[in-house]
Amino acid sequence: FHAFGNRSFIFLFQATMTSSNCRFLLKNGLILNLAENPSVTTLLEAHQGAYTTTRTHSDGSLLLFWERHMSRLSNSLRILLNSNPELLFNSEACRVPFSFVSTKPTMWDSLVQSLVDDSMRKALPLVLDKRRSGEELAITCLVSGNVDSLEELEEKFSTAFDVYVHVGSYVPPLFGIHQNGARLAVVGRGRRVANAKYSDWVRQRKQLEKLRPPYVNELLLSNNGYQILEGCLTNLFVVCHKDVNGDYHKSSQRDNESTVSIELQTAPIRDGVLPGVVRQVILDICSRNKIPVREIAPSWSEREMWSEAFITSSLRLLQHVEVIQAPSSWESLDTRTWTDITWEEKRFENAPGRITAFIQKEVMKMASMEGYPVSLFDDR
């Protein structure tokens, strides 16, 4: 694997912090001028591969859950190599040598992080000089296979992959403000190879856009219309009330909290959802604070028992949900557009709720505790 260090890695920087719209492309430490300024979506559509996205925190001083993201990127790469190399090399006929599939996870983790860190170390000082106060940086790391090198993969592993790192400005929305709430709609089936984060999903999810109702800012996935798995870009959590005596409605009327329990629900990994970094952070928080969690796909038929809901991602962290829409007939999703569907709604009054607000506060604490200092990338 030592030959990997000589590979030509590409660092792609996008910034919109200044009126001049600064653009940088670093390749082997050399800054090149770009004719165009591609978006993250354009980058992911152009290259097959495993990727992860995170951002800075605390006015650009910390990287959010950086080590968790590097571990997830490494894990996604190994999963694709093992089970779906065509999602990494853009070839149905590619075959990966067993010696790489069986490589120890710790070796992959160290290898991937060292490669990405090398690009970050060269570029972040330039990025931070252009960042304006109040703005954060969104960072996407993509490991893409080079299919032309597969025949020499085992002998010259250094020629098999390209590493892209895309950085752009990001202004996090303020938590708890009404207009910053999420509006969700259930529109399609879950992703394949959900336990890995891969760029081809950007192309796959495009077909769902025709079913996006107005004002909806995230699309939810379900395989049957009842169990909700996750969002296209997020994981979903709902706070569900459960009557310990088995009769929720009567317990609500009695308003006797001693007979009602609360649990946080989110779909389990085995159902085919992405193991989101922030998803795991929240599970850790709930475990420490003794908040009951059940890893089960929230059931649309039980929506009357939902009192709160929120979605999570590494950019949004945690965003409270104001409304969820779902088709009254699952078969209606075969129609051409959202206008051909009859929708049902679940609204969350007075969102964000108490539990959502508490978890959000704890997530921010964790973000600071596990923040990776950006200054570690600055060799100046």
Coordinates of C-alpha atoms in Angstrom, one line a residue:
F1 CA 0.0 0.0 0.0
H2 CA 3.0 2.4 0.3
A3 CA 2.7 3.1 -3.5
F4 CA -0.7 4.7 -2.8
G5 CA 1.2 7.7 -1.4
N6 CA 2.5 8.6 -4.9
R7 CA -0.9 8.7 -6.5
S8 CA -2.2 11.9 -8.1
F9 CA -4.9 13.1 -5.8
I10 CA -7.2 15.9 -6.7
F11 CA -8.5 18.5 -4.3
L12 CA -11.4 20.5 -5.6
F13 CA -12.3 23.7 -3.8
Q14 CA -15.5 25.7 -4.4
A15 CA -16.1 28.9 -2.5
T16 CA -18.8 31.6 -2.7
M17 CA -17.6 33.7 0.2
T18 CA -16.6 36.7 -1.9
S19 CA -18.0 38.5 -4.8
S20 CA -15.2 37.2 -7.0
N21 CA -16.4 33.7 -6.5
C22 CA -13.0 32.2 -5.8
R23 CA -12.2 28.8 -7.3
F24 CA -9.3 26.6 -6.7
L25 CA -8.2 23.2 -8.0
L26 CA -5.3 21.6 -6.3
K27 CA -3.6 18.6 -7.9
N28 CA -0.5 17.2 -6.2
G29 CA -0.3 20.5 -4.3
L30 CA -0.5 22.6 -7.5
I31 CA -3.2 25.2 -7.8
L32 CA -5.0 25.2 -11.2
N33 CA -7.6 27.6 -12.5
L34 CA -11.0 26.1 -13.3
A35 CA -13.1 27.3 -16.3
E36 CA -16.3 26.3 -14.3
N37 CA -17.2 26.0 -10.7
P38 CA -18.9 22.6 -10.3
S39 CA -21.3 22.0 -7.5
V40 CA -21.1 19.0 -5.2
T41 CA -24.0 17.4 -7.2
T42 CA -22.1 17.8 -10.5
L43 CA -19.0 16.3 -9.0
L44 CA -20.9 13.2 -7.6
E45 CA -22.8 12.7 -10.9
A46 CA -19.6 12.7 -12.8
H47 CA -17.7 10.1 -10.8
Q48 CA -18.7 6.7 -9.3
G49 CA -17.4 6.2 -5.8
A50 CA -17.8 6.2 -2.0
Y51 CA -18.1 9.6 -0.3
T52 CA -19.0 11.4 2.8
T53 CA -20.0 15.0 3.6
T54 CA -19.3 17.0 6.8
R55 CA -18.8 20.7 7.7
T56 CA -17.0 23.0 10.0
H57 CA -18.4 24.2 13.3
S58 CA -17.7 27.1 15.7
D59 CA -17.0 29.7 13.1
G60 CA -14.8 27.5 11.0
S61 CA -12.6 26.3 13.8
L62 CA -13.7 22.7 14.1
L63 CA -14.5 19.9 11.7
L64 CA -17.7 18.0 12.7
F65 CA -17.1 14.4 13.7
W66 CA -14.2 14.2 11.3
E67 CA -12.8 10.9 12.6
R68 CA -16.3 9.3 12.4
H69 CA -16.6 10.5 8.8
M70 CA -13.2 9.1 7.8
S71 CA -14.2 5.8 9.3
R72 CA -17.5 5.8 7.4
L73 CA -15.8 6.7 4.2
S74 CA -13.3 3.8 4.6
N75 CA -16.1 1.4 5.5
S76 CA -18.2 2.4 2.4
L77 CA -15.2 1.9 0.2
R78 CA -14.7 -1.7 1.6
I79 CA -18.4 -2.5 1.2
L80 CA -18.4 -1.4 -2.4
L81 CA -15.2 -3.3 -3.2
N82 CA -16.7 -6.4 -1.6
S83 CA -20.2 -6.4 -2.9
N84 CA -20.8 -3.8 -5.6
P85 CA -17.5 -2.7 -7.3
E86 CA -19.5 -1.4 -10.2
L87 CA -20.6 1.5 -7.9
L88 CA -17.0 2.3 -7.4
F89 CA -15.4 1.7 -10.8
N90 CA -18.3 2.4 -13.2
S91 CA -18.0 -1.0 -14.8
E92 CA -20.3 -4.0 -14.6
A93 CA -17.4 -6.4 -15.5
C94 CA -14.9 -5.3 -12.9
R95 CA -13.4 -7.8 -10.5
V96 CA -11.5 -6.9 -7.4
P97 CA -8.6 -9.0 -6.0
F98 CA -9.5 -10.8 -2.8
S99 CA -6.4 -9.4 -1.1
F100 CA -7.9 -5.9 -1.1
V101 CA -11.4 -7.0 -0.1
S102 CA -10.0 -8.9 2.9
T103 CA -7.7 -6.1 4.0
K104 CA -8.1 -5.3 7.7
P105 CA -10.5 -2.4 8.4
T106 CA -8.0 -0.6 10.6
M107 CA -5.6 -0.5 7.6
W108 CA -8.3 0.9 5.3
D109 CA -9.2 3.5 8.0
S110 CA -5.6 4.7 8.3
L111 CA -5.0 4.7 4.5
V112 CA -8.1 6.7 3.6
Q113 CA -7.7 9.2 6.3
S114 CA -4.1 9.9 5.5
L115 CA -4.9 10.5 1.8
V116 CA -7.7 12.9 2.6
D117 CA -5.8 14.6 5.3
D118 CA -3.0 15.3 2.9
S119 CA -5.3 17.2 0.5
M120 CA -6.9 19.0 3.4
R121 CA -3.6 20.1 4.8
K122 CA -2.7 21.7 1.4
A123 CA -6.0 23.5 0.8
L124 CA -7.7 24.4 4.1
P125 CA -5.4 27.4 4.8
L126 CA -6.4 28.9 1.4
V127 CA -10.0 28.2 2.1
L128 CA -10.0 29.7 5.5
D129 CA -8.4 32.9 4.3
K130 CA -11.5 33.5 2.0
R131 CA -14.2 32.5 4.6
R132 CA -16.3 35.3 6.0
S133 CA -17.3 35.4 9.7
G134 CA -20.6 33.5 10.3
E135 CA -20.0 31.1 7.4
E136 CA -19.0 27.5 7.7
L137 CA -17.4 25.2 5.2
A138 CA -19.2 22.1 3.7
I139 CA -16.7 19.4 2.8
T140 CA -17.3 16.4 0.6
C141 CA -14.7 13.6 0.2
L142 CA -15.1 11.2 -2.7
V143 CA -13.0 8.1 -3.4
S144 CA -13.6 7.1 -7.0
G145 CA -12.3 4.1 -8.8
N146 CA -10.3 4.2 -12.1
V147 CA -11.6 1.2 -14.1
D148 CA -8.7 1.3 -16.6
S149 CA -6.4 0.3 -13.8
L150 CA -8.2 -2.8 -12.6
E151 CA -5.9 -5.2 -14.4
E152 CA -3.0 -3.8 -12.5
L153 CA -4.9 -3.3 -9.3
E154 CA -3.0 -5.8 -7.1
E155 CA 0.4 -4.7 -8.4
K156 CA -0.2 -1.0 -8.6
F157 CA -2.9 -0.1 -6.2
S158 CA -1.9 3.5 -6.4
T159 CA -3.3 3.8 -9.8
A160 CA -6.8 2.4 -9.0
F161 CA -8.4 5.4 -7.2
D162 CA -8.8 9.1 -7.3
V163 CA -9.6 11.1 -4.2
Y164 CA -11.7 14.3 -4.6
V165 CA -12.3 16.7 -1.8
H166 CA -15.0 19.4 -2.5
V167 CA -15.4 22.4 -0.2
G168 CA -17.9 25.2 -0.3
S169 CA -19.4 27.8 2.0
Y170 CA -22.4 26.9 4.1
V171 CA -24.6 28.9 6.5
P172 CA -26.2 26.6 9.0
P173 CA -29.9 27.4 9.6
L174 CA -30.8 28.4 13.1
F175 CA -32.5 25.7 15.1
G176 CA -36.0 26.2 16.4
I177 CA -37.2 28.9 14.1
H178 CA -40.5 28.1 12.4
Q179 CA -39.5 28.7 8.9
N180 CA -36.4 26.5 9.3
G181 CA -38.5 23.4 10.0
A182 CA -38.5 20.4 7.7
R183 CA -41.4 19.6 5.4
L184 CA -41.2 15.9 4.3
A185 CA -43.0 13.7 1.8
V186 CA -42.9 9.9 1.3
V187 CA -42.3 9.4 -2.4
G188 CA -40.2 6.2 -3.2
R189 CA -38.5 3.0 -2.3
G190 CA -35.3 2.6 -0.2
R191 CA -31.9 2.6 -1.8
R192 CA -29.8 -0.4 -2.7
V193 CA -26.6 -1.0 -0.9
A194 CA -27.9 1.3 1.8
N195 CA -25.1 0.5 4.3
A196 CA -22.6 2.4 2.0
K197 CA -22.7 6.0 1.0
Y198 CA -22.0 6.1 -2.8
S199 CA -22.3 8.8 -5.4
D200 CA -24.5 6.8 -7.8
W201 CA -27.4 7.5 -5.4
V202 CA -27.3 11.1 -6.6
R203 CA -28.4 10.0 -10.0
Q204 CA -30.8 7.3 -8.7
R205 CA -32.8 9.7 -6.6
K206 CA -33.4 12.2 -9.4
Q207 CA -36.4 10.2 -10.6
L208 CA -38.1 10.9 -7.3
E209 CA -38.0 14.7 -7.9
K210 CA -41.1 14.6 -10.1
L211 CA -43.1 13.5 -7.0
R212 CA -41.9 16.3 -4.7
P213 CA -44.8 18.5 -3.6
P214 CA -44.4 22.3 -3.3
Y215 CA -42.5 23.5 -0.2
V216 CA -41.2 20.0 0.6
N217 CA -37.5 20.2 1.4
E218 CA -36.7 16.5 1.9
L219 CA -38.1 13.3 0.4
L220 CA -38.7 10.1 2.5
L221 CA -38.2 6.5 1.4
S222 CA -40.4 3.5 2.1
N223 CA -40.7 0.1 0.5
N224 CA -44.4 -0.4 1.3
G225 CA -45.9 3.0 2.1
Y226 CA -46.2 2.1 5.8
Q227 CA -42.8 1.7 7.3
I228 CA -40.7 4.9 6.7
L229 CA -37.0 4.2 6.3
E230 CA -35.1 7.5 5.9
G231 CA -34.8 10.6 3.8
C232 CA -32.9 10.9 0.5
L233 CA -30.3 12.9 2.4
T234 CA -31.2 12.3 6.1
N235 CA -32.1 9.9 8.8
L236 CA -35.6 10.2 10.3
F237 CA -36.5 10.1 14.0
V238 CA -40.0 10.3 15.6
V239 CA -41.1 10.6 19.2
C240 CA -43.9 8.1 19.7
H241 CA -46.2 7.9 22.7
K242 CA -47.0 4.4 23.9
D243 CA -49.7 3.5 26.4
V244 CA -48.3 0.8 28.8
N245 CA -51.8 -0.5 29.1
G246 CA -52.2 -0.8 25.4
D247 CA -54.8 2.0 24.9
Y248 CA -53.2 5.2 23.8
H249 CA -56.4 7.2 23.1
K250 CA -57.9 6.5 26.6
S251 CA -54.6 7.4 28.3
S252 CA -54.5 10.6 26.4
Q253 CA -58.0 11.5 27.5
R254 CA -57.1 10.7 31.1
D255 CA -54.0 12.8 30.7
N256 CA -52.3 10.5 33.1
E257 CA -48.6 10.4 32.2
S258 CA -47.9 7.5 34.5
T259 CA -49.7 5.3 32.0
V260 CA -47.9 6.6 28.9
S261 CA -44.4 5.9 27.8
I262 CA -42.4 7.7 25.2
E263 CA -39.8 6.2 22.8
L264 CA -37.7 7.5 20.0
Q265 CA -38.1 5.5 16.8
T266 CA -35.8 5.3 13.8
A267 CA -35.4 2.6 11.2
P268 CA -32.7 0.0 11.9
I269 CA -29.7 -0.5 9.6
R270 CA -30.9 -4.0 8.7
D271 CA -34.0 -2.5 7.1
G272 CA -31.8 -0.8 4.5
V273 CA -30.9 2.7 5.8
L274 CA -27.7 4.6 5.7
P275 CA -25.7 4.4 9.0
G276 CA -25.6 8.1 9.3
V277 CA -22.8 9.7 11.4
V278 CA -25.2 12.0 13.3
R279 CA -27.7 9.1 13.6
Q280 CA -25.2 7.2 15.7
V281 CA -24.3 10.3 17.7
I282 CA -28.0 10.6 18.7
L283 CA -28.2 6.9 19.6
D284 CA -25.2 7.4 21.8
I285 CA -26.8 10.5 23.4
C286 CA -30.0 8.7 24.1
S287 CA -28.2 5.8 25.7
R288 CA -26.3 8.1 28.1
N289 CA -29.4 10.1 29.0
K290 CA -31.7 7.0 29.3
I291 CA -34.0 8.2 26.6
P292 CA -35.9 5.1 25.3
V293 CA -35.0 4.2 21.7
R294 CA -36.4 1.5 19.6
E295 CA -34.8 0.9 16.2
I296 CA -37.9 0.2 14.2
A297 CA -39.2 1.9 11.1
P298 CA -41.8 4.4 12.1
S299 CA -45.2 3.2 10.9
W300 CA -47.4 5.7 9.1
S301 CA -50.5 4.0 10.5
E302 CA -49.4 5.1 14.0
R303 CA -48.8 8.7 13.1
E304 CA -51.5 9.9 15.6
M305 CA -49.2 8.7 18.3
W306 CA -46.2 10.8 17.1
S307 CA -45.7 13.9 19.1
E308 CA -42.4 15.1 17.6
A309 CA -40.1 14.3 14.6
F310 CA -36.8 15.4 13.3
I311 CA -34.3 14.6 10.6
T312 CA -30.5 14.4 10.9
S313 CA -27.5 14.9 8.5
S314 CA -24.0 16.1 8.9
L315 CA -24.9 19.5 7.4
R316 CA -28.2 20.1 9.1
L317 CA -27.2 18.2 12.3
L318 CA -30.7 18.1 13.6
Q319 CA -33.8 19.8 12.0
H320 CA -37.2 19.6 13.5
V321 CA -40.1 18.5 11.3
E322 CA -43.2 20.5 10.8
V323 CA -45.2 18.3 8.5
I324 CA -45.0 14.9 6.8
Q325 CA -47.0 14.0 3.7
A326 CA -47.6 10.5 2.4
P327 CA -49.8 9.3 -0.5
S328 CA -53.2 7.9 0.5
S329 CA -52.5 5.1 -2.0
W330 CA -49.0 3.7 -2.4
E331 CA -49.8 2.6 -6.0
S332 CA -50.4 6.2 -6.9
L333 CA -46.6 6.8 -6.8
D334 CA -46.6 5.3 -10.3
T335 CA -48.2 8.4 -11.6
R336 CA -46.2 11.1 -13.5
T337 CA -46.2 14.0 -11.0
W338 CA -47.1 14.9 -7.4
T339 CA -50.3 16.6 -8.7
D340 CA -51.8 13.1 -9.5
I341 CA -51.4 12.0 -5.9
T342 CA -53.9 12.4 -3.0
W343 CA -51.8 13.3 0.1
E344 CA -52.4 12.7 3.8
E345 CA -50.6 14.8 6.3
K346 CA -49.2 14.6 9.8
R347 CA -48.5 18.0 11.4
F348 CA -46.5 18.7 14.5
E349 CA -47.8 21.6 16.4
N350 CA -45.4 23.8 18.5
A351 CA -42.4 22.1 17.0
P352 CA -39.7 21.6 18.0
G353 CA -40.8 19.6 20.9
R354 CA -39.1 19.2 24.3
I355 CA -37.3 16.0 23.4
T356 CA -36.1 17.2 20.1
A357 CA -34.8 20.4 21.6
F358 CA -32.9 18.5 24.3
I359 CA -31.3 16.1 21.8
Q360 CA -30.3 19.0 19.6
K361 CA -28.6 20.7 22.5
E362 CA -26.7 17.5 23.3
V363 CA -25.7 17.1 19.7
M364 CA -24.1 20.5 19.7
K365 CA -22.2 19.6 22.8
M366 CA -21.0 16.4 21.2
A367 CA -20.0 18.4 18.1
S368 CA -17.7 20.6 20.2
M369 CA -16.4 17.7 22.2
E370 CA -15.5 15.6 19.1
G371 CA -14.6 18.6 16.9
Y372 CA -11.4 18.1 15.0
P373 CA -9.4 21.4 15.1
V374 CA -9.0 22.9 11.6
S375 CA -5.7 24.4 12.8
L376 CA -4.2 20.8 12.7
F377 CA -4.3 21.1 8.9
D378 CA -2.5 24.4 8.8
D379 CA 1.3 23.9 8.4
R380 CA 2.0 27.6 8.0

